[in-house]
Amino acid sequence: MTTITARITRADQAANPYFYIPFEVPAGTTRIDVTLAYAKADDCVIDLGAFDPRDTGYPSAQGFRGWSGGARDHFFIATDDATPGYVHGDIPAGRWNVILGLYKLPEAGAEVTVTIALDSAARPILPQPARTFPVRREAGWYRGDLHCHTFHSDAKGSPELLHAAARQAGLDFLAIADHNTTTQRRYFHPQSSPKLVFVRAMEVTTAEGHANVYGVDAWIDFRMTRPADAHTLATLVHDQGGLLSINHDKPTIPWDYEFPAADCQEVWQSTWLAWNWIALERYQQRLASGIRLSAIGGSDFHQPDRLMPEGPLVLARPTTVLWLDELSEDAILAAMRAGQGYVTESPSGPHLELAVGDVVMGGTVSNPAAITALARGAAGDRLVLIDASGPIADLAIDRDDWQASIALASPQKFLRAEIVAAASRDRLVADFTAALEGRELPWQLKGADLSSQPIRRALSNPIYLD
């Protein structure tokens, strides 16, 4: 057993938010146990992870062996198993590194102690589960949640519980974006089926912003240290054929890097009342600047250690709804990229479509004279039509199955729509307040004027104008 003690200062943090503690692993090792100890406090939070000798430094395509952020102070990696968030398999000899993420350090710095134990008992080398390719060959509107977590990062609940929550919510697809790791796929690859298709995902998580990576087999290096590293991130994702989405660009973790060549933006995360109007405003500004960016939503639900009843603060609040020719991961990713869908408050939330003739959301038209809007399940609320200049029409939705043709006079750059609560507003606020049960919302609503803040119930993707 080896014990290493280091004094980490704010100067270390300023030089690099990642601090490496090297250790040697001899040939024949079949298990590594690592324990981190430090005086954890509100102003002292240190993340934990590991890299093997194949790591080449940022950006590396190899060598990642796990990440648990601040959720764990111990992990093991063996040839046949590993702590959730860590990668089992072959253990190469050479110089490994414990990586510490210096998320918060007090002014005086922190003393950390890392204890490493190595074992060479006989163990098999087990492969990772193979990816599966389930398909439901039926066209239609499909519902999913594109952002949630298990105990492979900082949630308490297992993948099995999250699977049960998705089935309870009636979802068709689910993206489990655990922080900086992909090991949740040990469970989800074998369990993906035509009843519930899993989308490969990972949340790139740093102190300066979060982004989801979709549709990539490989782990993507998260160790960004400069504002321009966002462009490196986009290249890493696109070189693997994946999609990049900027997450919850609002308090308390806005996107503070340069804006990369992203494919999507999470315009709605968790309850609408958790500052989502700020994320939507930033999305509107990016569209108005000429960026084409698909709108998606995700609950960011951290599965508890028990199955929760349905309500406004659980999985699939909000829900991303996509039109698919078939239910498969490839079809889901293509629809996300194209913007062929909308975001709604829940799996049973209002339905929202826009079309100009045969051109649907995500498409492009020239000089439209009118646009057709369709809403279901929102009687008594309002539909607001928006272009690059802001709202250009505001209509009452007077029945549950509602459709209108809206005349246009020289709209600018794009057209998108929102269903805004009117008759439903008091009920939505009451349901949200009851669900809190006196607790504070994780995303801190302090200072927000909810009395005058419009509550969106559904958001369409744009139709672009050329």
CSV table of C-alpha atoms in Angstrom, one decimal:
chain,number,residue,atom,x,y,z
A,1,MET,CA,0.0,0.0,0.0
A,2,THR,CA,1.3,3.5,-0.9
A,3,THR,CA,0.2,6.7,0.7
A,4,ILE,CA,0.9,10.1,-1.0
A,5,THR,CA,0.2,13.4,0.6
A,6,ALA,CA,0.2,16.7,-1.3
A,7,ARG,CA,-0.5,20.3,-0.5
A,8,ILE,CA,-2.7,21.9,-3.2
A,9,THR,CA,-2.9,25.7,-3.4
A,10,ARG,CA,-5.0,28.2,-5.3
A,11,ALA,CA,-1.9,28.8,-7.4
A,12,ASP,CA,-2.0,25.2,-8.5
A,13,GLN,CA,-5.7,25.6,-9.3
A,14,ALA,CA,-5.0,28.7,-11.4
A,15,ALA,CA,-2.2,27.0,-13.3
A,16,ASN,CA,-4.4,23.9,-14.1
A,17,PRO,CA,-7.8,22.9,-12.6
A,18,TYR,CA,-6.6,19.3,-12.8
A,19,PHE,CA,-3.9,18.0,-10.5
A,20,TYR,CA,-2.2,14.7,-11.2
A,21,ILE,CA,-0.7,12.3,-8.6
A,22,PRO,CA,1.4,9.6,-10.4
A,23,PHE,CA,1.9,6.1,-9.2
A,24,GLU,CA,3.6,3.0,-10.7
A,25,VAL,CA,1.7,-0.2,-11.5
A,26,PRO,CA,3.8,-3.3,-12.0
A,27,ALA,CA,3.0,-6.0,-14.6
A,28,GLY,CA,0.5,-8.6,-13.4
A,29,THR,CA,-1.6,-6.2,-11.4
A,30,THR,CA,-5.3,-7.2,-11.6
A,31,ARG,CA,-6.9,-4.7,-9.2
A,32,ILE,CA,-6.2,-1.1,-8.1
A,33,ASP,CA,-7.9,0.5,-5.1
A,34,VAL,CA,-7.6,4.3,-4.5
A,35,THR,CA,-8.9,6.3,-1.5
A,36,LEU,CA,-8.9,10.1,-1.4
A,37,ALA,CA,-9.0,12.0,2.0
A,38,TYR,CA,-9.2,15.8,2.5
A,39,ALA,CA,-11.2,18.2,4.7
A,40,LYS,CA,-14.3,18.5,2.6
A,41,ALA,CA,-16.3,21.7,3.1
A,42,ASP,CA,-18.5,24.1,1.2
A,43,ASP,CA,-15.4,25.9,0.0
A,44,CYS,CA,-13.4,22.8,-0.5
A,45,VAL,CA,-14.6,20.3,-3.1
A,46,ILE,CA,-12.1,18.1,-5.0
A,47,ASP,CA,-13.2,15.7,-7.8
A,48,LEU,CA,-11.6,12.2,-8.3
A,49,GLY,CA,-10.7,10.2,-11.4
A,50,ALA,CA,-7.9,8.1,-13.0
A,51,PHE,CA,-5.9,7.7,-16.2
A,52,ASP,CA,-3.6,4.8,-17.2
A,53,PRO,CA,-0.3,5.1,-19.0
A,54,ARG,CA,-1.9,5.5,-22.5
A,55,ASP,CA,-3.0,9.1,-21.6
A,56,THR,CA,-1.3,11.6,-23.8
A,57,GLY,CA,-2.6,14.7,-22.1
A,58,TYR,CA,-5.4,16.9,-23.4
A,59,PRO,CA,-6.9,16.0,-25.7
A,60,SER,CA,-6.3,12.3,-25.4
A,61,ALA,CA,-8.2,9.5,-27.1
A,62,GLN,CA,-6.9,6.8,-24.7
A,63,GLY,CA,-6.0,6.2,-21.1
A,64,PHE,CA,-9.3,7.3,-19.4
A,65,ARG,CA,-10.1,4.8,-16.6
A,66,GLY,CA,-12.8,6.7,-14.7
A,67,TRP,CA,-14.3,9.7,-13.1
A,68,SER,CA,-16.6,10.2,-10.1
A,69,GLY,CA,-16.3,13.9,-9.6
A,70,GLY,CA,-17.0,14.9,-6.0
A,71,ALA,CA,-19.5,12.0,-5.5
A,72,ARG,CA,-16.9,9.4,-4.2
A,73,ASP,CA,-13.7,9.3,-2.2
A,74,HIS,CA,-12.8,5.7,-3.1
A,75,PHE,CA,-12.8,3.6,-6.3
A,76,PHE,CA,-11.4,0.3,-7.6
A,77,ILE,CA,-10.5,-0.8,-11.1
A,78,ALA,CA,-10.0,-4.5,-11.7
A,79,THR,CA,-9.8,-6.6,-14.8
A,80,ASP,CA,-13.3,-8.0,-14.3
A,81,ASP,CA,-15.2,-5.2,-12.6
A,82,ALA,CA,-14.9,-1.6,-11.4
A,83,THR,CA,-16.6,1.1,-9.3
A,84,PRO,CA,-19.5,2.7,-11.3
A,85,GLY,CA,-17.9,5.5,-13.3
A,86,TYR,CA,-14.7,3.5,-13.8
A,87,VAL,CA,-13.5,1.3,-16.6
A,88,HIS,CA,-12.7,-2.3,-15.9
A,89,GLY,CA,-10.5,-4.4,-18.2
A,90,ASP,CA,-6.8,-4.8,-18.9
A,91,ILE,CA,-4.5,-3.1,-16.4
A,92,PRO,CA,-1.3,-2.0,-18.3
A,93,ALA,CA,1.9,-1.7,-16.4
A,94,GLY,CA,3.5,1.7,-16.1
A,95,ARG,CA,2.8,5.1,-14.7
A,96,TRP,CA,-0.8,5.7,-13.8
A,97,ASN,CA,-2.3,9.0,-12.5
A,98,VAL,CA,-4.9,9.8,-10.0
A,99,ILE,CA,-6.5,13.0,-11.3
A,100,LEU,CA,-8.0,15.5,-8.9
A,101,GLY,CA,-10.4,18.1,-10.2
A,102,LEU,CA,-9.8,21.3,-8.2
A,103,TYR,CA,-13.4,22.5,-8.2
A,104,LYS,CA,-13.3,24.5,-5.0
A,105,LEU,CA,-10.3,25.4,-2.9
A,106,PRO,CA,-10.2,27.6,0.3
A,107,GLU,CA,-7.8,30.5,0.4
A,108,ALA,CA,-5.4,28.5,2.5
A,109,GLY,CA,-5.4,25.6,0.1
A,110,ALA,CA,-6.0,22.0,1.0
A,111,GLU,CA,-3.9,18.9,2.1
A,112,VAL,CA,-4.9,15.8,0.3
A,113,THR,CA,-4.0,12.2,1.0
A,114,VAL,CA,-4.2,9.5,-1.6
A,115,THR,CA,-3.9,5.8,-0.6
A,116,ILE,CA,-3.2,3.3,-3.3
A,117,ALA,CA,-3.4,-0.5,-2.9
A,118,LEU,CA,-2.5,-3.0,-5.7
A,119,ASP,CA,-3.5,-6.6,-6.0
A,120,SER,CA,-2.3,-9.4,-8.3
A,121,ALA,CA,-4.8,-12.2,-7.5
A,122,ALA,CA,-6.0,-14.2,-10.5
A,123,ARG,CA,-8.9,-12.5,-12.2
A,124,PRO,CA,-10.4,-12.8,-15.7
A,125,ILE,CA,-10.3,-9.9,-18.1
A,126,LEU,CA,-13.9,-9.2,-19.0
A,127,PRO,CA,-14.9,-7.2,-22.1
A,128,GLN,CA,-17.3,-4.3,-22.1
A,129,PRO,CA,-20.8,-5.1,-23.2
A,130,ALA,CA,-21.4,-4.8,-27.0
A,131,ARG,CA,-23.6,-2.1,-28.3
A,132,THR,CA,-27.0,-3.2,-29.5
A,133,PHE,CA,-29.1,-1.8,-32.4
A,134,PRO,CA,-32.8,-2.0,-31.6
A,135,VAL,CA,-35.4,-0.7,-34.0
A,136,ARG,CA,-39.1,-0.1,-33.9
A,137,ARG,CA,-40.1,0.1,-37.5
A,138,GLU,CA,-43.0,2.5,-37.2
A,139,ALA,CA,-43.2,6.2,-38.1
A,140,GLY,CA,-44.5,8.7,-35.6
A,141,TRP,CA,-43.9,11.1,-32.8
A,142,TYR,CA,-41.6,9.6,-30.1
A,143,ARG,CA,-40.9,10.9,-26.6
A,144,GLY,CA,-37.7,10.9,-24.7
A,145,ASP,CA,-35.5,12.5,-22.1
A,146,LEU,CA,-32.0,13.6,-23.3
A,147,HIS,CA,-30.3,14.3,-20.0
A,148,CYS,CA,-30.3,12.3,-16.8
A,149,HIS,CA,-27.9,10.6,-14.4
A,150,THR,CA,-27.3,7.4,-12.4
A,151,PHE,CA,-24.8,6.3,-9.7
A,152,HIS,CA,-22.2,6.1,-12.5
A,153,SER,CA,-21.7,9.8,-11.7
A,154,ASP,CA,-23.4,11.8,-8.9
A,155,ALA,CA,-26.9,10.3,-8.6
A,156,LYS,CA,-27.9,7.8,-5.9
A,157,GLY,CA,-29.9,5.4,-8.1
A,158,SER,CA,-28.9,2.5,-10.3
A,159,PRO,CA,-29.4,2.2,-14.1
A,160,GLU,CA,-32.1,-0.4,-13.4
A,161,LEU,CA,-34.1,2.2,-11.4
A,162,LEU,CA,-33.7,4.8,-14.1
A,163,HIS,CA,-34.9,2.3,-16.6
A,164,ALA,CA,-37.9,1.6,-14.5
A,165,ALA,CA,-38.6,5.4,-14.2
A,166,ALA,CA,-38.4,5.8,-18.0
A,167,ARG,CA,-40.9,3.0,-18.5
A,168,GLN,CA,-43.1,4.5,-15.8
A,169,ALA,CA,-43.1,7.8,-17.7
A,170,GLY,CA,-44.0,6.2,-21.0
A,171,LEU,CA,-40.8,7.2,-22.8
A,172,ASP,CA,-39.6,5.7,-26.1
A,173,PHE,CA,-36.0,6.8,-25.8
A,174,LEU,CA,-33.5,7.9,-23.1
A,175,ALA,CA,-30.0,9.4,-23.1
A,176,ILE,CA,-28.1,8.8,-19.9
A,177,ALA,CA,-25.4,11.5,-19.8
A,178,ASP,CA,-23.4,10.7,-16.7
A,179,HIS,CA,-20.6,13.2,-15.9
A,180,ASN,CA,-17.4,12.7,-17.8
A,181,THR,CA,-17.8,8.9,-18.1
A,182,THR,CA,-19.6,6.4,-20.3
A,183,THR,CA,-19.6,3.3,-18.0
A,184,GLN,CA,-23.4,3.4,-17.5
A,185,ARG,CA,-23.4,1.6,-20.9
A,186,ARG,CA,-22.4,-1.6,-19.0
A,187,TYR,CA,-26.1,-1.8,-18.2
A,188,PHE,CA,-27.8,0.2,-20.9
A,189,HIS,CA,-26.2,-1.5,-24.0
A,190,PRO,CA,-27.7,-4.9,-23.1
A,191,GLN,CA,-31.0,-3.4,-22.0
A,192,SER,CA,-31.7,-1.2,-25.0
A,193,SER,CA,-34.7,-2.5,-26.9
A,194,PRO,CA,-37.5,-1.5,-29.3
A,195,LYS,CA,-39.6,-0.6,-26.2
A,196,LEU,CA,-37.0,1.8,-24.9
A,197,VAL,CA,-34.1,2.8,-27.1
A,198,PHE,CA,-31.0,4.1,-25.3
A,199,VAL,CA,-29.0,6.9,-26.9
A,200,ARG,CA,-25.2,6.9,-26.1
A,201,ALA,CA,-24.4,10.1,-24.2
A,202,MET,CA,-21.9,11.7,-21.9
A,203,GLU,CA,-22.0,15.1,-20.1
A,204,VAL,CA,-18.7,17.0,-20.5
A,205,THR,CA,-18.7,18.6,-17.1
A,206,THR,CA,-16.3,21.4,-16.0
A,207,ALA,CA,-16.5,24.4,-13.7
A,208,GLU,CA,-17.0,26.7,-16.7
A,209,GLY,CA,-19.9,24.9,-18.4
A,210,HIS,CA,-21.5,21.6,-19.3
A,211,ALA,CA,-22.2,20.1,-22.7
A,212,ASN,CA,-23.8,16.8,-23.8
A,213,VAL,CA,-22.2,14.5,-26.3
A,214,TYR,CA,-24.6,12.1,-28.2
A,215,GLY,CA,-24.1,9.1,-30.4
A,216,VAL,CA,-20.4,8.5,-29.7
A,217,ASP,CA,-18.9,5.2,-28.6
A,218,ALA,CA,-15.6,6.6,-27.4
A,219,TRP,CA,-15.0,8.6,-24.2
A,220,ILE,CA,-14.5,12.3,-25.0
A,221,ASP,CA,-11.8,14.2,-23.1
A,222,PHE,CA,-13.3,16.7,-20.7
A,223,ARG,CA,-10.1,18.4,-19.4
A,224,MET,CA,-10.8,21.8,-20.9
A,225,THR,CA,-8.7,24.6,-19.5
A,226,ARG,CA,-9.0,27.5,-22.0
A,227,PRO,CA,-12.0,29.3,-23.5
A,228,ALA,CA,-11.0,28.1,-27.0
A,229,ASP,CA,-10.9,24.5,-25.9
A,230,ALA,CA,-14.7,24.5,-26.7
A,231,HIS,CA,-13.7,24.3,-30.4
A,232,THR,CA,-11.4,21.3,-29.7
A,233,LEU,CA,-14.4,19.7,-28.0
A,234,ALA,CA,-16.6,20.2,-31.0
A,235,THR,CA,-13.9,18.7,-33.3
A,236,LEU,CA,-13.4,15.6,-31.0
A,237,VAL,CA,-17.2,15.0,-31.1
A,238,HIS,CA,-17.7,15.6,-34.8
A,239,ASP,CA,-14.7,13.5,-35.8
A,240,GLN,CA,-16.5,10.6,-34.0
A,241,GLY,CA,-19.7,11.3,-35.9
A,242,GLY,CA,-21.5,12.6,-32.8
A,243,LEU,CA,-23.6,15.5,-31.8
A,244,LEU,CA,-22.6,18.3,-29.4
A,245,SER,CA,-25.3,20.1,-27.3
A,246,ILE,CA,-24.7,23.1,-24.9
A,247,ASN,CA,-26.4,22.4,-21.6
A,248,HIS,CA,-28.4,24.7,-19.3
A,249,ASP,CA,-26.8,28.0,-20.4
A,250,LYS,CA,-28.3,29.8,-17.4
A,251,PRO,CA,-27.6,30.2,-13.7
A,252,THR,CA,-26.0,28.5,-11.9
A,253,ILE,CA,-23.7,26.9,-14.5
A,254,PRO,CA,-23.8,29.0,-17.7
A,255,TRP,CA,-21.6,28.3,-20.7
A,256,ASP,CA,-18.5,30.4,-20.2
A,257,TYR,CA,-16.4,29.0,-23.0
A,258,GLU,CA,-16.3,30.4,-26.5
A,259,PHE,CA,-19.3,29.1,-28.4
A,260,PRO,CA,-18.3,26.1,-30.6
A,261,ALA,CA,-19.9,24.5,-33.7
A,262,ALA,CA,-22.6,22.9,-31.6
A,263,ASP,CA,-25.5,21.0,-33.1
A,264,CYS,CA,-28.1,21.5,-30.4
A,265,GLN,CA,-28.8,23.7,-27.3
A,266,GLU,CA,-30.6,22.5,-24.2
A,267,VAL,CA,-33.1,25.3,-24.0
A,268,TRP,CA,-35.1,23.7,-21.2
A,269,GLN,CA,-33.7,21.8,-18.3
A,270,SER,CA,-35.7,20.7,-15.3
A,271,THR,CA,-38.8,22.7,-14.4
A,272,TRP,CA,-39.5,25.7,-16.5
A,273,LEU,CA,-39.2,27.8,-13.4
A,274,ALA,CA,-35.5,27.0,-12.9
A,275,TRP,CA,-34.2,30.0,-14.9
A,276,ASN,CA,-35.0,28.4,-18.3
A,277,TRP,CA,-36.1,31.8,-19.7
A,278,ILE,CA,-32.5,32.8,-19.7
A,279,ALA,CA,-31.4,29.7,-21.7
A,280,LEU,CA,-34.2,30.4,-24.1
A,281,GLU,CA,-33.2,34.1,-24.5
A,282,ARG,CA,-29.6,33.0,-25.3
A,283,TYR,CA,-30.9,30.5,-27.8
A,284,GLN,CA,-33.0,33.2,-29.4
A,285,GLN,CA,-30.0,35.5,-29.7
A,286,ARG,CA,-27.9,32.8,-31.3
A,287,LEU,CA,-30.6,32.0,-33.9
A,288,ALA,CA,-30.9,35.8,-34.6
A,289,SER,CA,-27.2,36.0,-35.2
A,290,GLY,CA,-27.5,33.3,-37.9
A,291,ILE,CA,-26.5,30.2,-36.1
A,292,ARG,CA,-28.6,27.1,-36.9
A,293,LEU,CA,-29.0,25.2,-33.7
A,294,SER,CA,-31.6,22.6,-32.8
A,295,ALA,CA,-33.6,23.1,-29.6
A,296,ILE,CA,-33.7,20.1,-27.2
A,297,GLY,CA,-34.7,19.6,-23.6
A,298,GLY,CA,-33.8,17.3,-20.7
A,299,SER,CA,-34.7,16.9,-17.1
A,300,ASP,CA,-31.1,16.5,-15.7
A,301,PHE,CA,-32.9,14.1,-13.4
A,302,HIS,CA,-30.5,12.5,-10.8
A,303,GLN,CA,-32.1,9.1,-10.2
A,304,PRO,CA,-32.7,8.7,-6.4
A,305,ASP,CA,-32.2,5.3,-4.7
A,306,ARG,CA,-35.9,4.6,-5.1
A,307,LEU,CA,-38.5,4.9,-7.8
A,308,MET,CA,-40.2,8.2,-7.5
A,309,PRO,CA,-43.9,8.8,-8.4
A,310,GLU,CA,-44.7,10.9,-11.4
A,311,GLY,CA,-44.7,14.7,-10.8
A,312,PRO,CA,-43.2,18.0,-12.1
A,313,LEU,CA,-39.6,17.4,-10.7
A,314,VAL,CA,-38.9,13.9,-12.0
A,315,LEU,CA,-37.6,12.2,-15.2
A,316,ALA,CA,-39.0,13.5,-18.6
A,317,ARG,CA,-39.8,17.0,-17.2
A,318,PRO,CA,-39.3,18.3,-19.9
A,319,THR,CA,-39.7,15.8,-22.7
A,320,THR,CA,-38.2,16.1,-26.1
A,321,VAL,CA,-40.6,14.9,-28.9
A,322,LEU,CA,-39.2,14.0,-32.3
A,323,TRP,CA,-40.8,12.9,-35.5
A,324,LEU,CA,-39.1,9.6,-36.6
A,325,ASP,CA,-39.6,7.3,-39.5
A,326,GLU,CA,-38.5,4.6,-37.2
A,327,LEU,CA,-37.5,4.4,-33.5
A,328,SER,CA,-33.7,3.7,-33.5
A,329,GLU,CA,-30.7,5.5,-32.2
A,330,ASP,CA,-29.6,6.6,-35.7
A,331,ALA,CA,-33.1,8.0,-36.4
A,332,ILE,CA,-33.1,9.9,-33.0
A,333,LEU,CA,-29.7,11.4,-33.7
A,334,ALA,CA,-30.7,12.5,-37.2
A,335,ALA,CA,-33.9,14.1,-35.9
A,336,MET,CA,-32.0,15.9,-33.1
A,337,ARG,CA,-29.5,17.2,-35.7
A,338,ALA,CA,-32.2,18.4,-38.0
A,339,GLY,CA,-34.5,19.9,-35.4
A,340,GLN,CA,-37.5,17.8,-36.3
A,341,GLY,CA,-39.4,18.1,-33.1
A,342,TYR,CA,-40.3,20.2,-30.1
A,343,VAL,CA,-39.9,20.3,-26.3
A,344,THR,CA,-42.9,20.0,-24.0
A,345,GLU,CA,-43.4,20.1,-20.2
A,346,SER,CA,-43.9,16.4,-19.7
A,347,PRO,CA,-44.7,13.1,-21.6
A,348,SER,CA,-48.4,14.2,-21.6
A,349,GLY,CA,-47.6,17.9,-22.2
A,350,PRO,CA,-49.0,20.0,-25.1
A,351,HIS,CA,-48.2,19.0,-28.7
A,352,LEU,CA,-46.8,21.7,-30.9
A,353,GLU,CA,-46.1,21.7,-34.7
A,354,LEU,CA,-45.1,24.3,-37.3
A,355,ALA,CA,-45.2,23.9,-41.0
A,356,VAL,CA,-45.0,26.0,-44.1
A,357,GLY,CA,-46.6,23.8,-46.8
A,358,ASP,CA,-44.6,20.6,-46.8
A,359,VAL,CA,-41.7,22.1,-44.9
A,360,VAL,CA,-41.6,21.1,-41.2
A,361,MET,CA,-39.6,22.2,-38.2
A,362,GLY,CA,-35.9,22.1,-39.0
A,363,GLY,CA,-36.5,22.8,-42.7
A,364,THR,CA,-35.8,25.9,-44.8
A,365,VAL,CA,-38.2,28.0,-46.9
A,366,SER,CA,-38.1,31.2,-49.0
A,367,ASN,CA,-40.5,34.1,-48.6
A,368,PRO,CA,-43.4,32.3,-46.8
A,369,ALA,CA,-46.7,34.1,-46.9
A,370,ALA,CA,-48.2,32.1,-44.1
A,371,ILE,CA,-47.3,29.4,-41.5
A,372,THR,CA,-49.5,26.7,-40.0
A,373,ALA,CA,-49.4,26.1,-36.3
A,374,LEU,CA,-50.9,23.1,-34.6
A,375,ALA,CA,-51.4,22.7,-30.8
A,376,ARG,CA,-53.0,19.9,-28.8
A,377,GLY,CA,-53.8,19.8,-25.1
A,378,ALA,CA,-53.4,23.5,-24.5
A,379,ALA,CA,-56.9,25.0,-24.5
A,380,GLY,CA,-57.0,28.3,-22.8
A,381,ASP,CA,-53.3,29.0,-23.3
A,382,ARG,CA,-51.6,31.1,-25.9
A,383,LEU,CA,-49.4,30.5,-29.0
A,384,VAL,CA,-46.7,33.0,-29.6
A,385,LEU,CA,-44.9,33.1,-33.0
A,386,ILE,CA,-41.4,34.5,-33.0
A,387,ASP,CA,-38.8,35.4,-35.6
A,388,ALA,CA,-35.4,37.1,-35.3
A,389,SER,CA,-36.9,40.4,-34.2
A,390,GLY,CA,-39.0,38.8,-31.4
A,391,PRO,CA,-42.7,38.0,-31.1
A,392,ILE,CA,-44.7,38.6,-34.3
A,393,ALA,CA,-48.0,37.0,-33.4
A,394,ASP,CA,-49.9,36.1,-30.2
A,395,LEU,CA,-53.0,33.9,-30.6
A,396,ALA,CA,-55.5,32.4,-28.1
A,397,ILE,CA,-55.7,28.6,-28.2
A,398,ASP,CA,-59.5,28.1,-27.8
A,399,ARG,CA,-59.7,24.3,-28.0
A,400,ASP,CA,-57.6,21.2,-27.3
A,401,ASP,CA,-57.2,20.3,-30.9
A,402,TRP,CA,-56.3,23.7,-32.4
A,403,GLN,CA,-54.9,24.8,-35.7
A,404,ALA,CA,-54.3,28.2,-37.3
A,405,SER,CA,-52.8,29.6,-40.5
A,406,ILE,CA,-50.9,32.8,-39.6
A,407,ALA,CA,-50.2,35.4,-42.3
A,408,LEU,CA,-46.6,36.6,-42.4
A,409,ALA,CA,-45.2,40.0,-43.4
A,410,SER,CA,-41.5,39.7,-44.2
A,411,PRO,CA,-40.4,37.5,-41.3
A,412,GLN,CA,-36.7,37.6,-40.4
A,413,LYS,CA,-34.3,34.6,-40.5
A,414,PHE,CA,-36.5,32.0,-38.8
A,415,LEU,CA,-39.9,31.2,-37.3
A,416,ARG,CA,-40.5,29.3,-34.1
A,417,ALA,CA,-43.4,29.0,-31.7
A,418,GLU,CA,-44.1,28.8,-27.9
A,419,ILE,CA,-47.1,27.7,-26.0
A,420,VAL,CA,-47.4,30.1,-23.0
A,421,ALA,CA,-49.5,29.2,-20.0
A,422,ALA,CA,-52.6,31.3,-19.5
A,423,ALA,CA,-55.6,29.3,-18.2
A,424,SER,CA,-53.2,26.6,-17.0
A,425,ARG,CA,-50.8,28.9,-15.2
A,426,ASP,CA,-52.2,28.8,-11.6
A,427,ARG,CA,-52.4,25.0,-11.8
A,428,LEU,CA,-48.8,24.7,-13.0
A,429,VAL,CA,-47.5,26.9,-10.2
A,430,ALA,CA,-49.6,25.0,-7.6
A,431,ASP,CA,-48.3,21.6,-8.8
A,432,PHE,CA,-44.7,22.9,-8.8
A,433,THR,CA,-45.0,24.3,-5.3
A,434,ALA,CA,-46.6,21.2,-3.9
A,435,ALA,CA,-43.8,19.0,-5.5
A,436,LEU,CA,-41.1,21.1,-3.7
A,437,GLU,CA,-42.6,20.1,-0.3
A,438,GLY,CA,-40.8,23.0,1.3
A,439,ARG,CA,-37.4,22.2,-0.2
A,440,GLU,CA,-35.3,24.7,-2.2
A,441,LEU,CA,-34.9,24.0,-5.9
A,442,PRO,CA,-31.4,22.7,-6.7
A,443,TRP,CA,-30.9,25.4,-9.4
A,444,GLN,CA,-31.7,28.3,-6.9
A,445,LEU,CA,-34.6,30.4,-7.8
A,446,LYS,CA,-33.6,33.2,-5.3
A,447,GLY,CA,-34.1,36.6,-6.9
A,448,ALA,CA,-36.4,35.4,-9.7
A,449,ASP,CA,-39.7,37.3,-10.2
A,450,LEU,CA,-41.9,34.4,-11.0
A,451,SER,CA,-45.1,36.5,-10.7
A,452,SER,CA,-44.4,38.2,-14.0
A,453,GLN,CA,-42.4,35.4,-15.7
A,454,PRO,CA,-44.3,33.7,-18.6
A,455,ILE,CA,-44.4,30.0,-18.1
A,456,ARG,CA,-43.7,28.1,-21.4
A,457,ARG,CA,-45.4,24.8,-21.8
A,458,ALA,CA,-43.9,23.8,-25.2
A,459,LEU,CA,-41.2,25.2,-27.5
A,460,SER,CA,-41.0,24.3,-31.2
A,461,ASN,CA,-37.8,24.0,-33.3
A,462,PRO,CA,-37.4,26.7,-36.0
A,463,ILE,CA,-38.3,26.8,-39.6
A,464,TYR,CA,-35.4,28.7,-41.2
A,465,LEU,CA,-35.8,31.3,-43.9
A,466,ASP,CA,-33.2,31.6,-46.7
